Tab-separated table of C-alpha atoms and ligand atoms in Angstrom:
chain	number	residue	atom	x	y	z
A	1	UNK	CA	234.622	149.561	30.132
A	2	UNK	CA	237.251	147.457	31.587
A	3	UNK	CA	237.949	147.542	35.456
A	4	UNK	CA	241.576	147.186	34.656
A	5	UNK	CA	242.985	147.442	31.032
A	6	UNK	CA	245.932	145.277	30.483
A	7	UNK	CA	245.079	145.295	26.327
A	8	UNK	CA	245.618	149.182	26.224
A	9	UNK	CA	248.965	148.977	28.100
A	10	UNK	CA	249.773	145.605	25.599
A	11	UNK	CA	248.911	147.647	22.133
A	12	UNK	CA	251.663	150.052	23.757
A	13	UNK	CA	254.514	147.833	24.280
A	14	UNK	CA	253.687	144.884	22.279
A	15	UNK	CA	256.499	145.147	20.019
A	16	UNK	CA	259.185	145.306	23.082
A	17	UNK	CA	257.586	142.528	24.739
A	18	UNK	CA	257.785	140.046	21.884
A	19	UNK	CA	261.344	141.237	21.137
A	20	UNK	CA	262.350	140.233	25.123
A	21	UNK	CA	260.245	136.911	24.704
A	22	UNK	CA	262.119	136.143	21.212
A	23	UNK	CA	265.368	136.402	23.475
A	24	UNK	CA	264.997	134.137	25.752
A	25	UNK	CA	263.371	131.800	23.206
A	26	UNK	CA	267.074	132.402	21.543
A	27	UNK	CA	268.967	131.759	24.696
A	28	UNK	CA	267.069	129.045	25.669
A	29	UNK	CA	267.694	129.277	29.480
A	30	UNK	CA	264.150	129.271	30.881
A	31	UNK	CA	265.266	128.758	34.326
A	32	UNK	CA	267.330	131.535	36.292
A	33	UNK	CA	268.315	132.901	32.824
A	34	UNK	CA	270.035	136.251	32.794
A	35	UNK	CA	266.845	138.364	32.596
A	36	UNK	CA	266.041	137.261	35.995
A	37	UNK	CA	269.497	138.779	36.742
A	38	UNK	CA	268.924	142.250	35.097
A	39	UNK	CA	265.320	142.308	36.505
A	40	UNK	CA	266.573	141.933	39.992
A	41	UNK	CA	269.295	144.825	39.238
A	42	UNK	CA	266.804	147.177	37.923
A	43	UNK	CA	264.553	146.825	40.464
A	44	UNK	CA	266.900	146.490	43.591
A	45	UNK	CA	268.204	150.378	42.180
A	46	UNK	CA	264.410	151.257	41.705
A	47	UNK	CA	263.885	150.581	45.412
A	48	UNK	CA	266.610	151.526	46.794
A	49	UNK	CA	267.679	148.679	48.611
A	50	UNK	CA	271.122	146.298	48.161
A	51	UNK	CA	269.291	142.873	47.312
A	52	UNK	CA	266.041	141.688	45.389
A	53	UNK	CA	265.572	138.159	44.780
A	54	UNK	CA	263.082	136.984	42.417
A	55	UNK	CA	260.822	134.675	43.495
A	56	UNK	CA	257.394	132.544	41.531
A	57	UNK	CA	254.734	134.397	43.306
A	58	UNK	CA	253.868	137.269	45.911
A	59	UNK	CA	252.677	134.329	48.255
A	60	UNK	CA	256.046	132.774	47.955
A	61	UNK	CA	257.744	136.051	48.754
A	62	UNK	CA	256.320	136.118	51.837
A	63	UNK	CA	257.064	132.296	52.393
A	64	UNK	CA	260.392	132.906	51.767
A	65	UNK	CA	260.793	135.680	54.045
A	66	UNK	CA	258.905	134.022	56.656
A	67	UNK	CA	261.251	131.018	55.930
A	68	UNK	CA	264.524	133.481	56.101
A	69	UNK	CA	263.431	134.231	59.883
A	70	UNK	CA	262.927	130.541	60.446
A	71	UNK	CA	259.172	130.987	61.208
A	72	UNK	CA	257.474	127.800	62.360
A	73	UNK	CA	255.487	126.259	65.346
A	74	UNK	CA	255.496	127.969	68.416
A	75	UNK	CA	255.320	131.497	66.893
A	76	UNK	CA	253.474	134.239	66.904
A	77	UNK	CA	253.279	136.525	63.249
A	78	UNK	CA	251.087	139.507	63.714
A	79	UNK	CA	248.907	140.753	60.617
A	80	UNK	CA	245.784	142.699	59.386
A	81	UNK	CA	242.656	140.637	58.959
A	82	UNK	CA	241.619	143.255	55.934
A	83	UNK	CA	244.024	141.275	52.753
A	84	UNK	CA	244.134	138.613	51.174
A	85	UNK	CA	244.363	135.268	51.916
A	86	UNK	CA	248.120	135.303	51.079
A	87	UNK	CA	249.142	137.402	53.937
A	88	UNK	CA	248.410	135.035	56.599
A	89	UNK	CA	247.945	131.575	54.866
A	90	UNK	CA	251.959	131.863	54.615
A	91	UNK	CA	252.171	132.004	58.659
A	92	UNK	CA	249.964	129.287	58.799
A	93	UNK	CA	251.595	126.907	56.097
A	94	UNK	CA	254.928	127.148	58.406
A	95	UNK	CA	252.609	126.219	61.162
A	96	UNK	CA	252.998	129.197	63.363
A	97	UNK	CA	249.964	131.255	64.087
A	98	UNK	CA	248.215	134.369	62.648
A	99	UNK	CA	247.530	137.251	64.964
A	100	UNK	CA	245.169	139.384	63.712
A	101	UNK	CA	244.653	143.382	64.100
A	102	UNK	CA	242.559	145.557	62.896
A	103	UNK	CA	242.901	148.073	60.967
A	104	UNK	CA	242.031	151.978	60.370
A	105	UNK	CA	239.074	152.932	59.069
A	106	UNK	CA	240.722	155.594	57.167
A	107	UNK	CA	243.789	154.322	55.136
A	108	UNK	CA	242.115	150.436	55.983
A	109	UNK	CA	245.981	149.808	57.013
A	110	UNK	CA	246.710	148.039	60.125
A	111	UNK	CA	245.955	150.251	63.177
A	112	UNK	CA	249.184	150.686	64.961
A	113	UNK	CA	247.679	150.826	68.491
A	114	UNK	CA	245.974	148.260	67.970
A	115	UNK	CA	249.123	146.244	66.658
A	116	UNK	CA	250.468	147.285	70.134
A	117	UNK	CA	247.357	145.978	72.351
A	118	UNK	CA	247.885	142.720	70.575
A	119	UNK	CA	251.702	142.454	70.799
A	120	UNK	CA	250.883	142.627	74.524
A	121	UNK	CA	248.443	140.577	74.787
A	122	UNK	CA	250.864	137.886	73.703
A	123	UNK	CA	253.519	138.888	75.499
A	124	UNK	CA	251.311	138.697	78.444
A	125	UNK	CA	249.300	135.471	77.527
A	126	UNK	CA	246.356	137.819	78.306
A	127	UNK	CA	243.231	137.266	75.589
A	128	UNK	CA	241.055	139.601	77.281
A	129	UNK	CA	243.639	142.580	76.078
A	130	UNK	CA	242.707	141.732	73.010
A	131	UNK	CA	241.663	138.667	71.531
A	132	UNK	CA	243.445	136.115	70.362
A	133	UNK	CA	243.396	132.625	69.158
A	134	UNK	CA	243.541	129.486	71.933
A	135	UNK	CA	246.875	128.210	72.324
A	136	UNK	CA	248.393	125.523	74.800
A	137	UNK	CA	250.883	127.409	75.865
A	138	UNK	CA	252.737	131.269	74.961
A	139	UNK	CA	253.217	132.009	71.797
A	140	UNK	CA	256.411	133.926	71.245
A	141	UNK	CA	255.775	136.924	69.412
A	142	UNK	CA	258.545	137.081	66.250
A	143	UNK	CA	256.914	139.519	63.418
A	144	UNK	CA	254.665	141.933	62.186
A	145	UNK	CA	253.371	141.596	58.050
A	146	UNK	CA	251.861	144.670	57.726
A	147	UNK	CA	249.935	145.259	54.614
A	148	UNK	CA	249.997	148.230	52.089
A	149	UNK	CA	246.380	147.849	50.718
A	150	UNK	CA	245.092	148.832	47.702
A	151	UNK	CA	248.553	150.687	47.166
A	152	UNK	CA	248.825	152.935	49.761
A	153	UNK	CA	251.864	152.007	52.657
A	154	UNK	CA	250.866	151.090	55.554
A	155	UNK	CA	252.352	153.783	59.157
A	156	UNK	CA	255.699	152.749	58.776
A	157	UNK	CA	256.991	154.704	61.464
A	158	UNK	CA	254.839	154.106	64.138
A	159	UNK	CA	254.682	150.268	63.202
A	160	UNK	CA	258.426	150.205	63.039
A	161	UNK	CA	258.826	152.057	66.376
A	162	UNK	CA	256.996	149.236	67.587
A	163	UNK	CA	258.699	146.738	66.302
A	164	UNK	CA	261.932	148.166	67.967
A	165	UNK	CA	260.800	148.015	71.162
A	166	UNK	CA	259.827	144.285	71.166
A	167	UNK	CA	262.226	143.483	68.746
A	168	UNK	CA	260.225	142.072	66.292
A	169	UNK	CA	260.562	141.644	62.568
A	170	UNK	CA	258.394	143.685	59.747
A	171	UNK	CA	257.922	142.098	56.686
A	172	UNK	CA	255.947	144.728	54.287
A	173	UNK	CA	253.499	142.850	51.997
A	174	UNK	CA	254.055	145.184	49.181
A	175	UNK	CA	251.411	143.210	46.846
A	176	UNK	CA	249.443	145.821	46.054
A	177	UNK	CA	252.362	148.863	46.675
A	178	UNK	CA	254.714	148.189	44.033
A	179	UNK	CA	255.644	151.963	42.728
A	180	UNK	CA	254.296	153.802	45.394
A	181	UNK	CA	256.386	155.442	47.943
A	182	UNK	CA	256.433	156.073	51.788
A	183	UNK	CA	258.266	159.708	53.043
A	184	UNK	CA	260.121	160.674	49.519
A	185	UNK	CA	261.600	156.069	49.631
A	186	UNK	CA	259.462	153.405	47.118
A	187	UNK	CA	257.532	150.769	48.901
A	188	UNK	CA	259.407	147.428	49.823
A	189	UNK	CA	261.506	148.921	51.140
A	190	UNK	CA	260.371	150.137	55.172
A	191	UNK	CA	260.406	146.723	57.004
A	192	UNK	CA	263.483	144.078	56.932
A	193	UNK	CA	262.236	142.315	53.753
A	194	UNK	CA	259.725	143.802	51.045
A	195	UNK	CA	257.546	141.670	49.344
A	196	UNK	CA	256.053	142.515	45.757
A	197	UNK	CA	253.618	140.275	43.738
A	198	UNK	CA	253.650	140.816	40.091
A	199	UNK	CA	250.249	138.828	39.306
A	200	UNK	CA	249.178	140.290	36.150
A	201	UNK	CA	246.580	142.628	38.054
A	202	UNK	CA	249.099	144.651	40.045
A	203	UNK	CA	250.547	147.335	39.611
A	204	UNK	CA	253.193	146.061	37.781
A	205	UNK	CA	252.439	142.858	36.247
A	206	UNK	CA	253.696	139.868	33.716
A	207	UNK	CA	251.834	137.371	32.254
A	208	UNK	CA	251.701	134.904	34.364
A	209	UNK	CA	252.829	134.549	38.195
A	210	UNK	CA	255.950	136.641	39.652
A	211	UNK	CA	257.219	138.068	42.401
A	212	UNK	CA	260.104	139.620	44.583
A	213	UNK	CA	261.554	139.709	47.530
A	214	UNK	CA	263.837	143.495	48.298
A	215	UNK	CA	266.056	143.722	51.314
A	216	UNK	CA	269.432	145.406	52.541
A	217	UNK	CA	269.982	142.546	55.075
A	218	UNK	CA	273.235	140.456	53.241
A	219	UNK	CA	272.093	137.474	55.251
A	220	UNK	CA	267.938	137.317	54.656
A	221	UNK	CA	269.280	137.911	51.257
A	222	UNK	CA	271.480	134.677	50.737
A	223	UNK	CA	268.756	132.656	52.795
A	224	UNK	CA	265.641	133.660	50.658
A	225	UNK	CA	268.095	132.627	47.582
A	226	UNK	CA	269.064	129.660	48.691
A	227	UNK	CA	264.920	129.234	49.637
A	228	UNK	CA	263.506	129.868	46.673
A	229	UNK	CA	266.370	127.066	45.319
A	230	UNK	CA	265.372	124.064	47.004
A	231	UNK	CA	267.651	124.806	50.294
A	232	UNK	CA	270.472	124.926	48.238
A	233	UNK	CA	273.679	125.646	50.043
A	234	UNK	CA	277.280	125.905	47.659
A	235	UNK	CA	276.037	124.320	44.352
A	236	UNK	CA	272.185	122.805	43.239
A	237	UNK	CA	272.960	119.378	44.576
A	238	UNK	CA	274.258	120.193	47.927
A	239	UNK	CA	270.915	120.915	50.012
A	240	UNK	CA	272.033	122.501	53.460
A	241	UNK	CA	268.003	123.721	53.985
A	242	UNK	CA	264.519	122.336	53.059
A	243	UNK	CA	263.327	124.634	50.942
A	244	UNK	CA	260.808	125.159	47.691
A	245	UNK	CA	260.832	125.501	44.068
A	246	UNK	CA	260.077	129.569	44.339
A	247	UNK	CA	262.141	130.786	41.341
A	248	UNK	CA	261.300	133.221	39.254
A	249	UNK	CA	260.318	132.503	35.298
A	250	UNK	CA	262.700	133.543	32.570
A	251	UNK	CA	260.153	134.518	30.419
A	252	UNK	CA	258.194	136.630	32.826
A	253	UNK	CA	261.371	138.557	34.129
A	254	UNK	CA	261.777	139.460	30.047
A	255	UNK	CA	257.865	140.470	30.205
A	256	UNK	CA	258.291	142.842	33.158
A	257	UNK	CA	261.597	144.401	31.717
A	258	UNK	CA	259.459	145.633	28.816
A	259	UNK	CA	256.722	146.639	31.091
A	260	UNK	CA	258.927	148.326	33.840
A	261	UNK	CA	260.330	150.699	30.636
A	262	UNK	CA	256.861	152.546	31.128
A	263	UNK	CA	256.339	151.335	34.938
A	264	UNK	CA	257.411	154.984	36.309
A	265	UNK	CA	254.856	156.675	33.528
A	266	UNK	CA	252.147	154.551	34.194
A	267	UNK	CA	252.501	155.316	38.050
A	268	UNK	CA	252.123	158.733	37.226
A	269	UNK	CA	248.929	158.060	35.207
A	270	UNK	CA	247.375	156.466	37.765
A	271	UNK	CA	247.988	159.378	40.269
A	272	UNK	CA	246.269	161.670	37.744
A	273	UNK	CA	243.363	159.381	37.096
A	274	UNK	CA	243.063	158.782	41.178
A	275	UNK	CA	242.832	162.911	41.014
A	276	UNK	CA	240.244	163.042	39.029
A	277	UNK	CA	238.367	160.752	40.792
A	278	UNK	CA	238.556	162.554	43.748
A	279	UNK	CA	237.643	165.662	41.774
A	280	UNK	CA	234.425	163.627	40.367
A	281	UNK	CA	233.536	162.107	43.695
A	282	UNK	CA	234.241	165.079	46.096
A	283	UNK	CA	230.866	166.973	45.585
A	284	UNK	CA	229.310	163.945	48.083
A	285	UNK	CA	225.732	163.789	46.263
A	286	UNK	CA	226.260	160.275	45.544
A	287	UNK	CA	227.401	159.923	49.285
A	288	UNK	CA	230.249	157.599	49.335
A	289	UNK	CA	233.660	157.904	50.588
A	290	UNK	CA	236.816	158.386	48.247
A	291	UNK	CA	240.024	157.294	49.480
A	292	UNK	CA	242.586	159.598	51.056
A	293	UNK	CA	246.213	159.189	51.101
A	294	UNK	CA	247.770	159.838	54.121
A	295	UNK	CA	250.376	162.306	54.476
A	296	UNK	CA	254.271	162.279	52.616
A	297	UNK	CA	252.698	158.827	50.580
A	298	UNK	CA	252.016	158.037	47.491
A	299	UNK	CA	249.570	155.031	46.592
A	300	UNK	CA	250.427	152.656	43.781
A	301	UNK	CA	246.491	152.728	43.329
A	302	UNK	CA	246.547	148.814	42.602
A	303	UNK	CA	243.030	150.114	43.561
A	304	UNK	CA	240.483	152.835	43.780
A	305	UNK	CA	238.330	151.814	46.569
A	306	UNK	CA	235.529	153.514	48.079
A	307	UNK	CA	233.164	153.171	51.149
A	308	UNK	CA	229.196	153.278	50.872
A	309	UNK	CA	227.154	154.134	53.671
A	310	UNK	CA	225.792	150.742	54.462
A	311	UNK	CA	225.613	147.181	52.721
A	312	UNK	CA	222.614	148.332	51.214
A	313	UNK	CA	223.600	151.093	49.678
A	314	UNK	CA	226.526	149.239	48.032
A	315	UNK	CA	224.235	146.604	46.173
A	316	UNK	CA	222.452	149.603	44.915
A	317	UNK	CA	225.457	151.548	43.691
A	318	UNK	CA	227.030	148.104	42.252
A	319	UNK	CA	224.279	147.280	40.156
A	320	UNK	CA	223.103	150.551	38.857
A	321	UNK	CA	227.045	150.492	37.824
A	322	UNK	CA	226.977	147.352	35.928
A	323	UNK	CA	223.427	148.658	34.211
A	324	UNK	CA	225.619	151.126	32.893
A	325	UNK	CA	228.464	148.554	31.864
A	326	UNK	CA	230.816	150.001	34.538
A	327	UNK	CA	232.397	147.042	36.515
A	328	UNK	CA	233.023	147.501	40.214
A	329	UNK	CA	234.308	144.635	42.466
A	330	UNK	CA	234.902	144.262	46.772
A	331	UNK	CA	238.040	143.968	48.123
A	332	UNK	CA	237.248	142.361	50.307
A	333	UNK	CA	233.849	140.532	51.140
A	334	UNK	CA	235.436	138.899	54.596
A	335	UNK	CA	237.705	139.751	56.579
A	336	UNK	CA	240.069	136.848	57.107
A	337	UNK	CA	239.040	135.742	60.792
A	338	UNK	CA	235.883	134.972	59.450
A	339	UNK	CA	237.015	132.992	56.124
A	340	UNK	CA	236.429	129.451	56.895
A	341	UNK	CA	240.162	128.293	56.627
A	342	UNK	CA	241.092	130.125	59.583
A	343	UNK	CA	238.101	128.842	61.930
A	344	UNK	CA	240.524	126.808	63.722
A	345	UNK	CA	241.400	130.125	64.775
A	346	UNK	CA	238.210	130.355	66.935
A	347	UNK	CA	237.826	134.353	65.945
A	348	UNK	CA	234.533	135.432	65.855
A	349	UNK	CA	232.514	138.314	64.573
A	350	UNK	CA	232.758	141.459	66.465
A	351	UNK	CA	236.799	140.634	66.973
A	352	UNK	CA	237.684	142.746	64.547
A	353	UNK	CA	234.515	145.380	64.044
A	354	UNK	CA	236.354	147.900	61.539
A	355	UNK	CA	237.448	145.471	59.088
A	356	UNK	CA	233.944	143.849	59.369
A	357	UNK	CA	232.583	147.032	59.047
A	358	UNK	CA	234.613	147.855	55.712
A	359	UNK	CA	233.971	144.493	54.447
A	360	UNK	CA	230.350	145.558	54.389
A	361	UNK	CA	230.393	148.949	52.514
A	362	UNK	CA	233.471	148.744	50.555
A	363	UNK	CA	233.644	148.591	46.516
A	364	UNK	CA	236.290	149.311	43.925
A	365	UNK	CA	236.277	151.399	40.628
A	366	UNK	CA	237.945	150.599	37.807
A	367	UNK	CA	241.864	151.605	37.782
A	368	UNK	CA	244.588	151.691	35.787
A	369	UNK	CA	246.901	153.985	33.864
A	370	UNK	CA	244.632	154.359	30.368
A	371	UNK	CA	241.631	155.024	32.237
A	372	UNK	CA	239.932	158.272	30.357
A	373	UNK	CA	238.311	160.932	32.207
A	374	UNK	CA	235.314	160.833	30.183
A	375	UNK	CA	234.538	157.362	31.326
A	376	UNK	CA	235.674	158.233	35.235
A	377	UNK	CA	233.344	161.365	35.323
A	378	UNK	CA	230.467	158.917	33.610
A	379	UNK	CA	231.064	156.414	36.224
A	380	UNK	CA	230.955	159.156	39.182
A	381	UNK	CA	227.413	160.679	37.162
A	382	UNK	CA	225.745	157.342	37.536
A	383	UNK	CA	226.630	156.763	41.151
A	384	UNK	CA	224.479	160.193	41.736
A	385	UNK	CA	222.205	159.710	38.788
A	386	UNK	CA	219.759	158.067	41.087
A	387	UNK	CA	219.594	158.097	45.084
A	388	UNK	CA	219.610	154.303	46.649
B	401	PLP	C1	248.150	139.610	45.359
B	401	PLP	C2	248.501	139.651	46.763
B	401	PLP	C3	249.358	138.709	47.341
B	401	PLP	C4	249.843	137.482	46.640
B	401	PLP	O1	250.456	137.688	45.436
B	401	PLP	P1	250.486	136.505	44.350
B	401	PLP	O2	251.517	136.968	43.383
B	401	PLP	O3	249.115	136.432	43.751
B	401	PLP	O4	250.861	135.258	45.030
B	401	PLP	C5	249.705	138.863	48.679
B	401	PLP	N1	249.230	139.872	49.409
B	401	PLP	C6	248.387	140.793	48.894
B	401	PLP	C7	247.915	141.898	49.768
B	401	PLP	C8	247.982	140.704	47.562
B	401	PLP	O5	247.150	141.606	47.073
């Protein structure tokens, strides 16, 4: 069993996708060619929003947004400690500083009091509100990256209520969301700039690294661009910004235009196979905790995560699962105020006690769309077969 089955989606398409690679091997223009274009277009009307700008990778999405808001020392970007590394290394490459939150124990989505404890804990310079890292003087609070993890969207309307009042910015790290949609709109498209990742793992993925950037702001719009293009201002060799080399390949923008032909279906497939997990899972004799998607959302299920009672309990379920050939993995092990990078931080354990918590019970399933339900209700059977 595979814990995500890109060769089943591959047998499906394979055809298309060599016919869009042929193409551009054709064309010849590997850089900025005109399937970057038509990606952008389909996926800007997919999402509903006026702009999407390609970009290398979902880390260098969020660079570039950060970069569009002119992040840098001095500032203060508010995000969950429950993600990956990406979310906050990005604040910390522009040298401004992560402030973590934790999250619900529920939807494991940034907790949106808690997002306003911390907001005014910076605003007053006041750790023992909530902590914080050590800083020489304020911080000036600037933006919130909230996280849609494992698919589902993050509380969008309490976070951007929020961000109103302190007028802050909300860049959605939509990683994990791609497909999945917040009250009746797709994800990327509730803060001021949407991020998407199309790492081959994802919801929607090409072969290689990718990702996208989706706002209705005219003006983040031309700045990511001209981000992701070396600071370029009216033509390549006039540089008006310093910027990266955060395009986005050719030859993956013709892979995902042959994947995002099925992209819709293969959303659907995962609700169905997410339903039938809960269906397997919801008579609780193995005793974990399925997922539940909170109300007028729809995950992308980039995963199927559940909780176990204890740490304990998770080894046990883990490796009578791989006896049975059924991979599992944790998303994630540490929360990031923990992860050695960000000790300079000075977080310590207990900051943060429902993402630690999480971090310690917390497994995936295998997910995708071509996952059978012979092989779900097998992997729910051996979770009870025996009581750990
Ligand atoms: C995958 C991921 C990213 C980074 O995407 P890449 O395309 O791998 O750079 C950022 N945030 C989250 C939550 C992710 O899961």
């Amino acid at each position: 069993m595979n814990f995500i089955d890109l060769a089943a989606q591959q047998r499906r398409i394979r055809e298309k996708i060599e016919a869009r690679i042929q193409a551009v091997l054709s064309h010849g223009k590997y850089i900025m060619g005109p399937e970057v274009k038509e990606l952008e277009e389909r996926l800007a009307a997919y999402v509903g929003v006026k702009h999407a700008i390609g970009c290398a990778s979902g880390t260098d999405a969020l660079l570039l947004s950060l970069m569009a808001y002119n992040i840098g020392p001095g500032d203060a970007v508010f995000t969950t400690t429950f993600t990956f590394i990406s979310t906050a290394e990005v604040i910390s490459l522009l040298g401004a500083t992560p402030i973590f939150v934790d999250i619900d124990p529920v939807t494991f989505n940034m907790d949106p009091e808690k997002l306003e404890q911390a907001i005014m804990a910076i605003e007053t310079n006041d750790s023992s509100r909530y902590p914080l890292p050590p800083h020489d003087s304020p911080l000036s609070p600037k933006g919130i990256i909230p996280v849609d993890l494992f698919g589902l969207p993050a509380d969008y309307d309490a976070i951007n209520a929020i961000t109103q009042k302190h007028g802050l910015f909300v860049i959605q790290d939509a990683a994990q969301s791609f497909g999945g949609e917040y009250k009746g709109k797709k994800t990327c498209s509730q803060g001021n700039i949407g991020c998407a990742s199309f790492f081959p793992a994802k919801p929607l993925g090409c072969y290689g690294d990718g990702g996208m950037c989706f706002t209705n702001d005219d003006n983040l719009a031309h700045h990511i661009n001209s981000f992701r293009l070396h600071g370029k201002g009216d033509h390549k060799y006039d540089n008006v910004h310093i910027g990266i080399n955060g395009r986005l390949d050719t030859l993956q923008a013709a892979i995902l235009l042959a994947k995002f032909d099925i992209f819709p279906e293969e959303v659907k497939l995962r609700q169905e196979a997410a339903q039938r997990y809960g269906v397997f899972l919801g008579n609780d004799f193995c005793s974990i905790i399925a997922p539940r998607v909170s109300e007028n959302c729809t995950s992308a299920w980039a995963q199927y995560s559940v909780l176990a009672r204890n740490e304990k309990h998770r080894l046990g379920l883990q490796s009578q699962l791989k006896e049975a050939g059924i991979p599992t993995a944790i998303y994630y092990p540490k929360p990031l105020h923990l992860q050695t990078a960000f000790s300079y931080l000075n977080y310590k354990e207990g900051d943060f006690p429902v993402s630690e918590d999480c971090a310690s019970r917390i497994f995936s399933l295998p997910m995708h769309p071509y996952l059978k339900a012979e092989d779900q209700e097998r992997i729910a059977r051996e979770m009870g077969s025996r009581h750990v």
